[in-house]
Amino acid sequence: MIPLDLKRSVVLERFEFIIELYNTSQVDEWAHQTLRTITSPLFNELVIRFVHTADPWGPPCSVSGGWGAVDVSLNVLAERNPDFRVVFRGDFVGNCDVVRQHIESDYFPLASSKGFVTYEQVPNVEDRFRKLGIPLLP
Amino acid sequence: MAVRPAWMEYPKPEEHLFNFRRRGPEAFERLIDADRSGLLPYVRRITFKVAGGSFDPENMQKYLPRLRSITNLRSLTLIFFNINPFIPVFNECFGMFTDTLRHLEIRNTWGMERQLLYIISQFSLLEDLSIVFPTLAVERSEHPVPAITRSPPLRGTLVLAKAYSREFSEGLAALPGGLNSRSLELFRCGGPQFVLVACSHSVTSISYLWCARNSGYGSESDPCVRMSVAI
C-alpha cells in the first residue's frame, strides 16, 4: 500500500484515517509514512478511527505492534504546532479504559506523556459506511 | 396564493418554509399536487432510485413535465443510474437543474468514465459531489461524449466511496476548473493521489479509509421505482 503524499496540501488542518480491524497488516507503517509527508503549518488534528473493534481488548491489541514510529511522528507534529491533538475514535465496546491504558503504555507512550491524546467513544460508528454502500467485515 | 395541501407537514425550524417528504409512488402524486399548488419552485431536494433495474430517460419521461417547473433544486441524488442513454438527452432531462444544483450524489451508477465526468461538468454551480460505487469502464461509449469545456467550482465536500477507477480520479482532477474541495472523504478510492494533488491548495480535512483489500459488492433487492421529493 503506497502511503499518501500530503506534502502539497498546504492548508490541511485535519486528517482522519480509518482502520478496519482484521485488515491492519502494515497499517502502522503506512500511517507512519503518510504522517511524515504532512507539512501544512495549519495541521492540528489527527483522528484515528477504528471500526469493527469486536476484540474486547480494543483496537490497539488487534493491530500490529509497530506504532512506535507513529508515536515519534505525532510528537514531531506536536512540536510544530502547539494546538495539535490526536483523537482516537472508535466503538470501544465498553473497554475504553483498557484501550486507553494500552494506548498510553504500549503504543503511544511518548505522545500520551505530552498530553495531546484524547479519546472519543462512538457507538454505531459503522452506520456511515453502510450508508455509503461499504459493507465492512462482520 | 398557493393553498397548503393537507398532507404537507409543518416545517421544522431549521428547514424551508414548506417541507414534505414522500417516497415511492406517492412521491409522484405529491409532485402533481405540488404542481397544482404552485409549489414546484420550492422543491430543494430530489432522489431518484430504481432498484432491480436502471434509471434511464424512459423512467424519467412521466416526471419530466413537472420536473421542468422545479427551478430551484439544490440537491439531487441518482441511484442505479445508467449514464449512457442520458448523454444525448442530458439537457432535456437535467437542463433545468444545471444552474441551481449545489449537491450531487450518484450511487451505483454504470457507464463510461468520461460520460460521468461530462454529467458532473454540466452543473455549473456544483459545490458538493458524492460518487458512491460507480461501475465505470474506459471503452468507447455508445453515445459520443461532447467535449468537457467547463466544470463546476466543487468547493465543498468530495466523497469517493468504492470508486475503484484510477482513471476516473485522474479525470476528475483534470477537469477544466480543477478541484477546489475543502473536505475529502476517500473510502476505497482508486488513484487518491490525483484527487489529493488537485485539491492540495484547498483541502483542510481528509478522511481516508485505509484498506488492504476490497470487501464484497453491496446490492439492493427492492424492485420498485422510487422517487422522493423534499420542498
Short mmCIF file of N, CA and C in Angstrom, two decimals, chain A residues 3 15 17 19 26-37 48 67 69-70 73, chain B residues 210:
data_model
loop_
_atom_site.label_atom_id
_atom_site.label_comp_id
_atom_site.label_asym_id
_atom_site.label_seq_id
_atom_site.Cartn_x
_atom_site.Cartn_y
_atom_site.Cartn_z
N PRO A 3 1.85 4.91 0.71
CA PRO A 3 1.36 5.97 1.61
C PRO A 3 0.90 7.18 0.84
N PHE A 15 -6.65 15.40 9.51
CA PHE A 15 -6.56 14.16 8.75
C PHE A 15 -7.12 13.04 9.61
N PHE A 17 -7.72 8.99 9.58
CA PHE A 17 -7.62 7.73 8.85
C PHE A 17 -8.34 6.64 9.60
N ILE A 19 -9.35 2.76 10.16
CA ILE A 19 -8.73 1.44 10.09
C ILE A 19 -9.76 0.38 10.35
N GLN A 26 0.37 -4.01 8.05
CA GLN A 26 1.21 -2.90 7.60
C GLN A 26 0.59 -1.52 7.79
N VAL A 27 -0.55 -1.44 8.51
CA VAL A 27 -1.18 -0.14 8.64
C VAL A 27 -0.31 0.83 9.43
N ASP A 28 0.43 0.29 10.39
CA ASP A 28 1.29 1.16 11.19
C ASP A 28 2.37 1.81 10.32
N GLU A 29 2.95 1.02 9.46
CA GLU A 29 3.99 1.55 8.58
C GLU A 29 3.38 2.55 7.59
N TRP A 30 2.19 2.24 7.08
CA TRP A 30 1.50 3.15 6.15
C TRP A 30 1.21 4.47 6.85
N ALA A 31 0.71 4.38 8.08
CA ALA A 31 0.38 5.60 8.82
C ALA A 31 1.63 6.43 9.07
N HIS A 32 2.69 5.74 9.44
CA HIS A 32 3.94 6.45 9.72
C HIS A 32 4.44 7.18 8.48
N GLN A 33 4.46 6.49 7.36
CA GLN A 33 4.95 7.10 6.13
C GLN A 33 4.05 8.25 5.67
N THR A 34 2.76 8.10 5.87
CA THR A 34 1.84 9.17 5.46
C THR A 34 1.99 10.40 6.36
N LEU A 35 2.07 10.18 7.65
CA LEU A 35 2.19 11.31 8.59
C LEU A 35 3.47 12.09 8.33
N ARG A 36 4.49 11.39 7.91
CA ARG A 36 5.77 12.07 7.65
C ARG A 36 5.67 13.07 6.50
N THR A 37 4.65 12.90 5.65
CA THR A 37 4.55 13.79 4.49
C THR A 37 3.75 15.06 4.79
N ILE A 48 -7.74 9.04 14.53
CA ILE A 48 -7.53 7.64 14.17
C ILE A 48 -8.81 6.92 14.56
N TRP A 67 3.78 0.66 16.23
CA TRP A 67 3.30 2.03 16.30
C TRP A 67 4.33 3.00 16.89
N ALA A 69 7.02 4.16 15.62
CA ALA A 69 7.40 5.20 14.65
C ALA A 69 6.31 6.25 14.53
N VAL A 70 5.05 5.80 14.60
CA VAL A 70 3.94 6.75 14.55
C VAL A 70 3.98 7.65 15.77
N SER A 73 6.30 10.30 15.10
CA SER A 73 5.74 11.24 14.13
C SER A 73 4.76 12.20 14.79
N TRP B 210 -8.39 3.34 5.28
CA TRP B 210 -7.25 2.51 4.92
C TRP B 210 -7.74 1.09 4.73
#
